[in-house]
Coordinates of C-alpha atoms in Angstrom, one line a residue:
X1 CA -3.4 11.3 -5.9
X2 CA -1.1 10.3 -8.8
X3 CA -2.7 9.4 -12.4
X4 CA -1.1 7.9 -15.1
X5 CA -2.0 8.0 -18.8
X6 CA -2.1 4.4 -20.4
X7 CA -0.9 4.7 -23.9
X8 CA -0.6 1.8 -25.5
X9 CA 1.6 3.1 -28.7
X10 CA 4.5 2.5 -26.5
X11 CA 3.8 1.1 -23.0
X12 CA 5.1 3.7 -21.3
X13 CA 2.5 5.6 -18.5
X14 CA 3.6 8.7 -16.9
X15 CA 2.2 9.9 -13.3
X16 CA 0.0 12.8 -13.6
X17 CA -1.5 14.8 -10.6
X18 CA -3.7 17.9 -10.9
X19 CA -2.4 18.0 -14.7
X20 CA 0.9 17.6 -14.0
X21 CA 3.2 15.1 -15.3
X22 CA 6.4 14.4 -13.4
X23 CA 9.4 12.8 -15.2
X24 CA 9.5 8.9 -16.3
X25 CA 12.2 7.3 -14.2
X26 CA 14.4 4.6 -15.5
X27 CA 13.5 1.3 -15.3
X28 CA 14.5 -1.7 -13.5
X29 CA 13.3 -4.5 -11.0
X30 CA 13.2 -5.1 -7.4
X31 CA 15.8 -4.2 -5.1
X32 CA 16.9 -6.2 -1.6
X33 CA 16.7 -4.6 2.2
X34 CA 18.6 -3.0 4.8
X35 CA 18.9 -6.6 7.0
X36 CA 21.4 -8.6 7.4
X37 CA 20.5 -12.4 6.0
X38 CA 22.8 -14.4 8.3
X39 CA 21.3 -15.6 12.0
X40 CA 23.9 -16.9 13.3
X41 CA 23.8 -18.4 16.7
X42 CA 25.7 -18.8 19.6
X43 CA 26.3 -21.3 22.5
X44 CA 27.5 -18.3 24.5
X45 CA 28.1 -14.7 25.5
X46 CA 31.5 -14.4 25.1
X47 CA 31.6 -16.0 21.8
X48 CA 29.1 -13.7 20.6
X49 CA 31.0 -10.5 21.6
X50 CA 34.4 -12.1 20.2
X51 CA 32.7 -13.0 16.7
X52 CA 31.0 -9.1 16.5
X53 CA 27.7 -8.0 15.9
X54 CA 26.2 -10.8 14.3
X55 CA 28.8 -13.5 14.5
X56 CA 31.0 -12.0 12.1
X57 CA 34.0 -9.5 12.0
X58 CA 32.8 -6.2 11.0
X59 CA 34.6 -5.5 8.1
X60 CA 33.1 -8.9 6.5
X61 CA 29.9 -7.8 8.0
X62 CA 29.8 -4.6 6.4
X63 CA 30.6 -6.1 2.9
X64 CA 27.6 -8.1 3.1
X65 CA 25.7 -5.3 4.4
X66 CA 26.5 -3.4 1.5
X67 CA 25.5 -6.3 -0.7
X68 CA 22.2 -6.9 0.7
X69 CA 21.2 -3.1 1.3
X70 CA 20.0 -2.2 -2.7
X71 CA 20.7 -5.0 -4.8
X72 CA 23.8 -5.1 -6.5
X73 CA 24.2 -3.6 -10.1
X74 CA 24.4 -6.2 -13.6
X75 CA 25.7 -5.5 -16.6
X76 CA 25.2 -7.3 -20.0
X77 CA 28.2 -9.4 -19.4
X78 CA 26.4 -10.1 -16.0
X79 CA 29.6 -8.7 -13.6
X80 CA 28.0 -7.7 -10.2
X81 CA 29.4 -4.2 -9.4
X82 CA 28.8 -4.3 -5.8
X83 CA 28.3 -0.8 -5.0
X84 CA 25.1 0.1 -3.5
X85 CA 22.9 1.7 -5.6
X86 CA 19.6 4.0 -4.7
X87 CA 16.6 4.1 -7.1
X88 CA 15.9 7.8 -7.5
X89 CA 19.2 9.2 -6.4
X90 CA 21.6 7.0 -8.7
X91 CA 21.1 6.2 -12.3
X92 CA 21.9 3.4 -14.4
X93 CA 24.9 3.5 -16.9
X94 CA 24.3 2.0 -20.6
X95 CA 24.2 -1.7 -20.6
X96 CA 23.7 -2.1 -16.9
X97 CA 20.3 -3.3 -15.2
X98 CA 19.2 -4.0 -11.3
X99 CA 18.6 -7.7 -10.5
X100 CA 16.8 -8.4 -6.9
X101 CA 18.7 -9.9 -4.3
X102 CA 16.5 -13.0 -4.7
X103 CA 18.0 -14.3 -1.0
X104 CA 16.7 -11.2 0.7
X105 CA 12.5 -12.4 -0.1
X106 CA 10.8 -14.9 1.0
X107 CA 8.3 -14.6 -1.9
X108 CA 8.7 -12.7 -4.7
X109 CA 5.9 -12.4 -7.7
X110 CA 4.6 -10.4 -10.6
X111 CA 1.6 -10.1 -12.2
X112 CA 0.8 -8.3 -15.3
X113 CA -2.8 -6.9 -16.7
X114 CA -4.0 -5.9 -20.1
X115 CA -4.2 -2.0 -18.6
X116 CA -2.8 -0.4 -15.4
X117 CA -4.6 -0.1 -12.0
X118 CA -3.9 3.2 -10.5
X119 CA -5.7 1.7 -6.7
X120 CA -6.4 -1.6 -5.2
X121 CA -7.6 -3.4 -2.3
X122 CA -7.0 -6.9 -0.5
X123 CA -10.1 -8.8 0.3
X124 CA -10.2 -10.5 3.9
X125 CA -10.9 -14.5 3.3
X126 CA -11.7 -17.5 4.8
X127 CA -8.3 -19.2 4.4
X128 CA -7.6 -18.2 8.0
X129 CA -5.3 -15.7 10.0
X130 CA -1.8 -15.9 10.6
X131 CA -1.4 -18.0 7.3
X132 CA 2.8 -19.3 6.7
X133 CA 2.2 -22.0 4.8
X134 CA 2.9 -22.0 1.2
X135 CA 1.9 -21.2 -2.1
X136 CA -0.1 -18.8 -0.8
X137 CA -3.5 -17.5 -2.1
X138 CA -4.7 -13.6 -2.4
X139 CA -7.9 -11.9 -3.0
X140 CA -8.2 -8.9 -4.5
X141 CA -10.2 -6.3 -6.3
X142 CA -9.1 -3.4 -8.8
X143 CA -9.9 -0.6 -11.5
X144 CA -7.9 0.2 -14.7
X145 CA -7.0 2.7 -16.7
X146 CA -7.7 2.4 -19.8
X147 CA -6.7 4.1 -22.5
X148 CA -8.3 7.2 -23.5
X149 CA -9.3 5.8 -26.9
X150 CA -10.5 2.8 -25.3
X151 CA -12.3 3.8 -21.6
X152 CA -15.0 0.9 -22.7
X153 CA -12.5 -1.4 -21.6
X154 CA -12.1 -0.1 -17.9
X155 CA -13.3 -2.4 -15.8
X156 CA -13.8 -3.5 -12.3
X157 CA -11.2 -6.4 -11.6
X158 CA -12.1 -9.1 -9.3
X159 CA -8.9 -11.2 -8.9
X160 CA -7.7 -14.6 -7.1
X161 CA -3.9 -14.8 -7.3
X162 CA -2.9 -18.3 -6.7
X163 CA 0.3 -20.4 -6.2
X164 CA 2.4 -18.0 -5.0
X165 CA 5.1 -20.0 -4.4
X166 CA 8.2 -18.7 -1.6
X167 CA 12.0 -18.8 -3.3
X168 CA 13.4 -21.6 -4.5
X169 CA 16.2 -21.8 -2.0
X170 CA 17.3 -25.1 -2.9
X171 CA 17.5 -28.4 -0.8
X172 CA 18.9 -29.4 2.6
X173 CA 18.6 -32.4 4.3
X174 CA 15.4 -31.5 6.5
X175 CA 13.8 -31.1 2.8
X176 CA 14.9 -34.4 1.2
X177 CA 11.5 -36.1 2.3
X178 CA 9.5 -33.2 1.2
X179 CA 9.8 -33.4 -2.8
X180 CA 5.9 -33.2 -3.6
X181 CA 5.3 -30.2 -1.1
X182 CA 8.2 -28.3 -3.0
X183 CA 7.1 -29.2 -6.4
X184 CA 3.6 -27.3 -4.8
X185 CA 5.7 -24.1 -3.6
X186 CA 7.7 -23.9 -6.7
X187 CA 4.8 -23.8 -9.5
X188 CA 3.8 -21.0 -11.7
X189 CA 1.4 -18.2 -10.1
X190 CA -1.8 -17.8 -11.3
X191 CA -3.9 -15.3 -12.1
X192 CA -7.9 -15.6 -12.4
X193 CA -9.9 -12.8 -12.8
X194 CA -14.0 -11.5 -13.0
X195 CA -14.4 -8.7 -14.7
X196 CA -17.5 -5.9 -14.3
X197 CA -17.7 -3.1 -17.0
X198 CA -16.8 0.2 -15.6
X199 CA -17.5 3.6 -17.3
X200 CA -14.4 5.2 -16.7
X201 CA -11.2 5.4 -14.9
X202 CA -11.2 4.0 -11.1
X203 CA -9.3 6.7 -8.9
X204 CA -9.6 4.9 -5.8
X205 CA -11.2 1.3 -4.9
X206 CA -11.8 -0.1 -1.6
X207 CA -13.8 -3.0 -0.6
X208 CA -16.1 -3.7 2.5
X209 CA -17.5 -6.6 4.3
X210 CA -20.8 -7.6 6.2
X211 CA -21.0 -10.2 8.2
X212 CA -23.3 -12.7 7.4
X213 CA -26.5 -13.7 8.8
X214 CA -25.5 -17.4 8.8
X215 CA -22.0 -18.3 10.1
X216 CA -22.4 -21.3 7.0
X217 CA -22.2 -18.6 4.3
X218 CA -19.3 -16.4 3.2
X219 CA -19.4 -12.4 4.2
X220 CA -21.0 -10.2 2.2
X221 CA -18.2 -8.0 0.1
X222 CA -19.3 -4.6 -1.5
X223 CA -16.9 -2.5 -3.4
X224 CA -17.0 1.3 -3.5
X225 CA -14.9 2.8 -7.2
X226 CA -14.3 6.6 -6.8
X227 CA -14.4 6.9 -11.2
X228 CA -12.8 9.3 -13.0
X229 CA -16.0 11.2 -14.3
X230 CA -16.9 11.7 -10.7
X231 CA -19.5 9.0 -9.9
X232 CA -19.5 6.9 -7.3
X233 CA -20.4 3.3 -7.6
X234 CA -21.0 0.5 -5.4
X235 CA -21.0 -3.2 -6.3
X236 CA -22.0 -7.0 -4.4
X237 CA -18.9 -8.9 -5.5
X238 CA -19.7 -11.8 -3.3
X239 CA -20.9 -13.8 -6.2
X240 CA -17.6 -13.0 -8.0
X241 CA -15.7 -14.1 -5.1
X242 CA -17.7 -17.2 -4.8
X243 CA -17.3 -18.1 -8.2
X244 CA -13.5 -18.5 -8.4
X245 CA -14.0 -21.7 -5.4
X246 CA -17.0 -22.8 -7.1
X247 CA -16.7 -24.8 -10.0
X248 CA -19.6 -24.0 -12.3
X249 CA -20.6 -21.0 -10.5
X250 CA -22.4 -18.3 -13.3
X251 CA -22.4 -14.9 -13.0
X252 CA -24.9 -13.3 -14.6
X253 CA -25.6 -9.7 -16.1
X254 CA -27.2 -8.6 -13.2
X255 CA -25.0 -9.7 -11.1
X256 CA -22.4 -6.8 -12.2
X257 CA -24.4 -3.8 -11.9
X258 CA -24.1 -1.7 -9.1
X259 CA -25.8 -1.6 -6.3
X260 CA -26.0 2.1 -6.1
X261 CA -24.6 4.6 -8.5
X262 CA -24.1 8.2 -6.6
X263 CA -23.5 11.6 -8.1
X264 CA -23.1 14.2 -5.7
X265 CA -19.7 15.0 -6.6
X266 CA -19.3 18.1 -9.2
X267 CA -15.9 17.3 -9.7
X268 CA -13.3 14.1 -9.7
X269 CA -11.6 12.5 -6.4
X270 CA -9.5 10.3 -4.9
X271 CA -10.5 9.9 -1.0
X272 CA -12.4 7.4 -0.1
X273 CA -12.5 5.2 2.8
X274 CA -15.1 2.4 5.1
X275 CA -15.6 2.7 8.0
X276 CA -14.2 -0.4 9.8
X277 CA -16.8 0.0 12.8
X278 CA -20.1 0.4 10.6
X279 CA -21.1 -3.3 9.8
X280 CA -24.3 -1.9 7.4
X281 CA -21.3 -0.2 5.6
X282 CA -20.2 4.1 6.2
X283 CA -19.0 5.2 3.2
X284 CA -16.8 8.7 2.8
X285 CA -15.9 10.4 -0.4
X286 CA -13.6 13.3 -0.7
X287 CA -13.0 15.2 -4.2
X288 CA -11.0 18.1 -6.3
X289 CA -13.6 20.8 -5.0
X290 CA -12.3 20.1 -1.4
X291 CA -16.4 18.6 -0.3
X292 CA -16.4 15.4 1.5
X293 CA -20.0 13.6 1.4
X294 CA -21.3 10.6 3.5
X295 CA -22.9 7.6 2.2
X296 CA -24.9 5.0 4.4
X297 CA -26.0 1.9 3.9
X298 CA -29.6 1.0 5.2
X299 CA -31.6 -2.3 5.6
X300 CA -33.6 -3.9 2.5
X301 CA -29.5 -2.7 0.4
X302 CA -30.7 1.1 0.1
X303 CA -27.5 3.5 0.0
X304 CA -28.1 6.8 1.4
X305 CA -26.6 9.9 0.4
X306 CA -25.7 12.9 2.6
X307 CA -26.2 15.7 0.1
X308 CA -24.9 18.2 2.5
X309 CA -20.8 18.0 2.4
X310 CA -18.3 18.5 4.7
X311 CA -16.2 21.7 3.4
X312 CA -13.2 23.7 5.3
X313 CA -10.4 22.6 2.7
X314 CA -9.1 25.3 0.8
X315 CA -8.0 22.7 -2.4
X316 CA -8.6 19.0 -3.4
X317 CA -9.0 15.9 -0.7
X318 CA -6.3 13.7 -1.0
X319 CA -7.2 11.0 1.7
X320 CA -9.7 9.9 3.7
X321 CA -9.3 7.8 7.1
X322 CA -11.7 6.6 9.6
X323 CA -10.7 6.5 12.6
X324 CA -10.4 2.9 13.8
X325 CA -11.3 3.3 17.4
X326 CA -14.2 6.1 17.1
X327 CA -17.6 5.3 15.4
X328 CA -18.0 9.4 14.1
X329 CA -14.7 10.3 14.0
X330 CA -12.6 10.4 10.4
X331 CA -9.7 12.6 9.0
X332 CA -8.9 14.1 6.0
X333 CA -5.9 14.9 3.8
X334 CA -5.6 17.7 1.3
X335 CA -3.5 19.3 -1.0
X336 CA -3.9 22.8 0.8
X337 CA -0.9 21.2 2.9
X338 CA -3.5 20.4 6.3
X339 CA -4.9 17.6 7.4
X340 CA -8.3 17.8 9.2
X341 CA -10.4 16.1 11.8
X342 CA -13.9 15.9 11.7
X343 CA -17.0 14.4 13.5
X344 CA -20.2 13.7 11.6
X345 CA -22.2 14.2 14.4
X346 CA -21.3 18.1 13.4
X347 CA -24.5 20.0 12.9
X348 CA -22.1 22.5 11.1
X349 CA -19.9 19.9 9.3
X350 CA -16.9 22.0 9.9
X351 CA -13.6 20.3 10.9
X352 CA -12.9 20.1 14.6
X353 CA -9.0 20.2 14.2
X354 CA -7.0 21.6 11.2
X355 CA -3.1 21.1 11.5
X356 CA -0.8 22.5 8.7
X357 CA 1.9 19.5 8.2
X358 CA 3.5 20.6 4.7
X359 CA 3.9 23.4 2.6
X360 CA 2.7 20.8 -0.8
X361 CA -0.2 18.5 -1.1
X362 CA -0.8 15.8 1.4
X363 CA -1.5 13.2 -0.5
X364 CA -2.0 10.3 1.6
X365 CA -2.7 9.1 5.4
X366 CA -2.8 6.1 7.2
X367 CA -4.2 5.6 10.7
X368 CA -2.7 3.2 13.2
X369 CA -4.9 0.7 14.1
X370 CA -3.3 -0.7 16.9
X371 CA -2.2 2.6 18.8
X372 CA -4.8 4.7 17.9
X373 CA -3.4 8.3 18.5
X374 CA -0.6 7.7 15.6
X375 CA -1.4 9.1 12.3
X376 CA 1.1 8.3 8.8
X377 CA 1.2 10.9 6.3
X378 CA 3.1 11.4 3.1
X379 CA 3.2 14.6 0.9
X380 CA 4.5 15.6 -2.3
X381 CA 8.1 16.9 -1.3
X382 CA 8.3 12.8 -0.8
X383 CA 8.3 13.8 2.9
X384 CA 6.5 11.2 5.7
X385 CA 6.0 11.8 8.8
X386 CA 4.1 10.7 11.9
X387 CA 1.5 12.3 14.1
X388 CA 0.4 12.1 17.5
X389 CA -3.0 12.9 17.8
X390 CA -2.7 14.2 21.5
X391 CA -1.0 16.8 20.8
X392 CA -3.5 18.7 18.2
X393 CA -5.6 20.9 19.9
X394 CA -9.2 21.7 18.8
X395 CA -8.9 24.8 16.8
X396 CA -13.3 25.7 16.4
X397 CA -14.9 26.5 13.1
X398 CA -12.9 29.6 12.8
X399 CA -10.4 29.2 15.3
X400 CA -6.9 29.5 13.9
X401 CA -4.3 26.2 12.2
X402 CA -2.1 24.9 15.0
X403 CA 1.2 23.1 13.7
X404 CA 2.7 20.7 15.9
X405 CA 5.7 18.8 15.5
X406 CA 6.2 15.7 14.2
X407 CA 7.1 12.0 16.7
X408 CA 9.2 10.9 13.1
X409 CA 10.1 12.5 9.7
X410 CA 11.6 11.3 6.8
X411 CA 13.1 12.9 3.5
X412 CA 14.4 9.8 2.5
X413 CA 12.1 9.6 -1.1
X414 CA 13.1 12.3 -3.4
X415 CA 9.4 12.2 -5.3
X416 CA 6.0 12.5 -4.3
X417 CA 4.7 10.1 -1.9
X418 CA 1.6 7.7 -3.3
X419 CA 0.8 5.3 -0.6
X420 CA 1.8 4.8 3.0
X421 CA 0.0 2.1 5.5
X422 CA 1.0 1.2 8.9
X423 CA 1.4 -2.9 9.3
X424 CA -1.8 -4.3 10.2
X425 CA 0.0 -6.3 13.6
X426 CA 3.0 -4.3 14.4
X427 CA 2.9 -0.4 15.4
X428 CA 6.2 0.2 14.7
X429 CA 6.1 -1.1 11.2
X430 CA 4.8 1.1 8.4
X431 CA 5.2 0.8 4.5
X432 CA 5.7 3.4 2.1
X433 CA 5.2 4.0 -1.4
X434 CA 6.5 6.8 -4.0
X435 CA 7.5 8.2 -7.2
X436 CA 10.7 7.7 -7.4
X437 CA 10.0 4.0 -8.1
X438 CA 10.5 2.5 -5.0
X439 CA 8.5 0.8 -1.8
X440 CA 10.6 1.2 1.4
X441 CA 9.5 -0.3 4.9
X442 CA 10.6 1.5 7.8
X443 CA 10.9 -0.1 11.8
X444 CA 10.3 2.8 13.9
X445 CA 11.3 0.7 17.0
X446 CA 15.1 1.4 15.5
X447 CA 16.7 4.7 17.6
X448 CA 19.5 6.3 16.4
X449 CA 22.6 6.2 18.6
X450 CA 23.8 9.5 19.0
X451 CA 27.5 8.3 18.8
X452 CA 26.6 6.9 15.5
X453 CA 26.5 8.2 12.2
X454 CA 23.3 8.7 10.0
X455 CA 25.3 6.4 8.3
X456 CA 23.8 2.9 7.0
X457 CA 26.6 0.0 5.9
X458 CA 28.5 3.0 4.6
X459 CA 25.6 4.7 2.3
X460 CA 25.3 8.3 3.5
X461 CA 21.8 9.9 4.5
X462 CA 19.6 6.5 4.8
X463 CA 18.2 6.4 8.3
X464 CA 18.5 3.0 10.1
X465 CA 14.8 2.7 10.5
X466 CA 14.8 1.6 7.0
X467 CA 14.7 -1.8 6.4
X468 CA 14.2 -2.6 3.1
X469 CA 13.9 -0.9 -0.2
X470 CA 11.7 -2.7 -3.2
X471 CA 12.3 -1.0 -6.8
X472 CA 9.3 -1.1 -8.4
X473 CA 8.0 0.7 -11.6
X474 CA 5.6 4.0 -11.1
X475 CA 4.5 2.1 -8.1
X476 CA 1.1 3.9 -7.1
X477 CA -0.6 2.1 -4.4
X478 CA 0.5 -0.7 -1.6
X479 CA -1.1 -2.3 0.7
X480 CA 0.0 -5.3 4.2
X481 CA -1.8 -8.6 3.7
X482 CA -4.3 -8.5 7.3
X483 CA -4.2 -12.3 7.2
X484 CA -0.3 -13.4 5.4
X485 CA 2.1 -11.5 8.1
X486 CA 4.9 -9.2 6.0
X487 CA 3.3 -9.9 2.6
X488 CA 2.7 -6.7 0.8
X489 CA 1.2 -6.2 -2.5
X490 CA 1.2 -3.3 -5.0
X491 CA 0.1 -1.9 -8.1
X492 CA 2.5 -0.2 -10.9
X493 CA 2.8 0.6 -14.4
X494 CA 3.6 -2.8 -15.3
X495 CA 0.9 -5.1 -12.6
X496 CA 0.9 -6.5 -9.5
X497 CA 3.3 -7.1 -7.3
X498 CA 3.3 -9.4 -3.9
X499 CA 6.2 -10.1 -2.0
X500 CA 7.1 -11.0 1.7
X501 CA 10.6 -10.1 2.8
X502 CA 13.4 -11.8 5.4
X503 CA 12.7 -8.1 7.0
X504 CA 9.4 -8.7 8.1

């Protein structure tokens, strides 16, 4: 997983992984989708075949297209140049900026913090599923990244972002009535935190929650931080949570510590994962020594250790996944290019399948949780692909690395890949996150015509599963809302992001 330095002298981080610390890309903001914003409809067949694909003649058609696809390039004397321009393939001239295609979101926000988070994670609530109205409300927890001079001020961020408003499209008729609703939608966001001291760096964050023994009171939420110095810590940041609703609410000292601080690790990490059928709370931890250890919570809030790890990877673990449809089943991604699947009911807590699926790292996987034989990976060619899980074979202890092929792959990204996370609803949906400053969801339902071109609205090389393309600074970490469908939120060099597109 990706690091990046926060120096304040001049505001600029660079990624760093294993030591290494890959070009700063140029900067700019968000950039729109490959989707068409007209939806156009028709009283009949024959008028929709005369008008064209989508009502329109092609030619006008693919104009718009070309529009819409990246955002359009702005230069001081704000003329649109209406090329289409790529983050990471095409660079900026002097003078000239990107400015978002504000008609392509449906919500669009950022959020800035006194020091980057390099990981994240959204915190289910009890606002309700399904949620379309607007502003709309987020819980979330982070770590930062201090800077070096300062690691006393890393902490453990425990956020409510409020009135997130959708765009401002303007008003129609159906809207005249509605003038103190939109005043609502179109206020400021706002950004409350709780903060718990933190002796280091957070690598990787991820939050858990128990149900409650009265349906009256609010779930139980513990946090697990993967730090920097290789400890393990695990927080109660109910009362935190409760606090922000609550007017008056105090938190107090002990309230912050940890639960549980764990130090089996002899070395740093970035894998960690919950497992989503344990409601005591399963905890896994992977790190640079290539040992995976399992934590368990107990009754009376005991966390219990495994001090016996899971070893077969030859270099760091990257990623960590629990299966979502198998209580002792988890996988593992590492940067000796294989990705493993284990059972912790193994006496020997050897790997039961190893596939090699790069020739770099692996840095991240995500697991379907609706069809639970797909598995996401990204690597560090900037390569994603996915995985069906019926076609690895057991390989034994010793038994040798099978490598099957991919269902889907993409070279699309030209950097490392940082995040990837299949939609929390839709199987075909996944999002993906990388170092060449950009955030791209992909439709996997889309085929490719074979009498077609791998050509999108002109733009050579962009495969029409792609749907949308979101520039975002050294974005490291992204993540689907489970309970606000299509809003995705990520963390970069300069905050928070959350935005819900016309895509999805």
């Amino acid at each position: 997983m990706a690091k990046r330095p926060a120096d304040e002298s001049d505001g600029k981080h660079d990624a760093l992984k294993a030591g290494q610390r890959p070009v700063q890309k140029d900067k700019g903001d968000e950039a729109g989708p490959f989707e068409d914003e007209f939806e156009d409809e028709f009283e009949s067949e024959d008028e929709m075949l005369e008008a064209g694909v989508d009502g329109r003649p092609d030619e006008e058609r693919e104009v718009e297209e070309k529009r819409v696809l990246l955002g359009s390039l702005v230069t001081d004397a704000m003329e649109v140049d209406q090329k289409t321009f790529i983050p990471g393939r095409d660079r900026l001239a002097a003078g000239e900026s990107l400015s978002p295609d504000t008609s392509t979101y449906v919500m669009l926000h950022n959020l800035t913090t006194t020091w980057p988070c390099l990981s994240f994670d959204i915190i289910r609530d009890q606002l309700g599923d399904n949620r379309k109205a607007y502003p709309a409300t987020v819980y979330a927890v982070a770590g930062t990244q201090a800077d070096s001079r300062k690691a006393n001020q890393n902490e453990l961020m425990v956020m409510k972002l409020s009135e997130l408003s959708r765009m401002d499209r303007g008003k129609d008729e159906e809207d005249s009535d509605n003038d103190e609703e939109d005043d609502d939608e179109n206020a400021d966001p706002i950004l409350e935190t709780k903060s718990i001291p933190l002796p280091s760096t957070t690598n990787r964050i991820r939050n858990h929650q128990c149900p409650p023994q009265n349906s009256s009171n609010p779930p139980t939420t513990f946090t697990a931080t993967l730090l920097e110095n290789s400890d393990v810590l695990i927080h109660d940041v109910t009362p935190h949570l409760t606090s922000f609703d609550t007017p008056g609410t105090m938190i107090t000292p002990q309230q912050s510590k940890p639960l549980a601080t764990l130090k089996m690790h002899r070395s740093e990490g970035y894998a960690l994962d919950w497992s989503p059928l344990a409601p005591q709370g399963k905890l896994l931890t992977g790190d640079n020594d290539g040992k995976i250890f399992l934590t368990t919570g107990e009754e009376g809030g005991k966390w219990s250790p495994d001090n016996r790890p899971f070893t077969g990877h030859q270099s760091s673990v990257e990623d960590i996944q629990w299966s979502p449809n198998e209580r002792t089943v988890f996988a593992s991604a590492s940067s000796d290019g294989t990705v493993k699947i284990w059972d912790v009911r193994s006496k020997s807590h050897k790997p039961a399948v190893s596939v090699q699926i790069s020739n770099t790292d692996v840095n991240v996987i995500s697991w379907s949780r609706q069809t639970t034989h797909l598995l996401a990976s990204g690597a560090d060619d900037g390569q994603w692909a996915v995985w069906d899980l019926r076609q690895w074979k057991a390989s034994g202890i010793n038994g040798p690395i099978s490598e099957p092929k991919a269902v889907a792959s993409f070279n699309f990204h030209k950097e490392q890949i940082t995040s990837i996370e299949w939609h929390p609803t839709d199987d075909s949906i996944i999002a993906v996150a990388a170092g060449d400053n950009t955030l791209t969801l992909w439709d996997l339902a889309v085929e490719l015509d074979d009498e077609d071109s791998r050509d999108t609205a002109g733009v050579q090389d962009v495969p029409p599963q792609l749907l949308f393309l979101h520039y975002m600074e050294t974005v490291k970490e992204c993540h689907w809302h489970p309970q606000i469908p299509g809003c995705v939120m990520a963390t970069g060099d300069g905050g928070f992001g959350v935005f819900k597109t016309i895509s999805v």
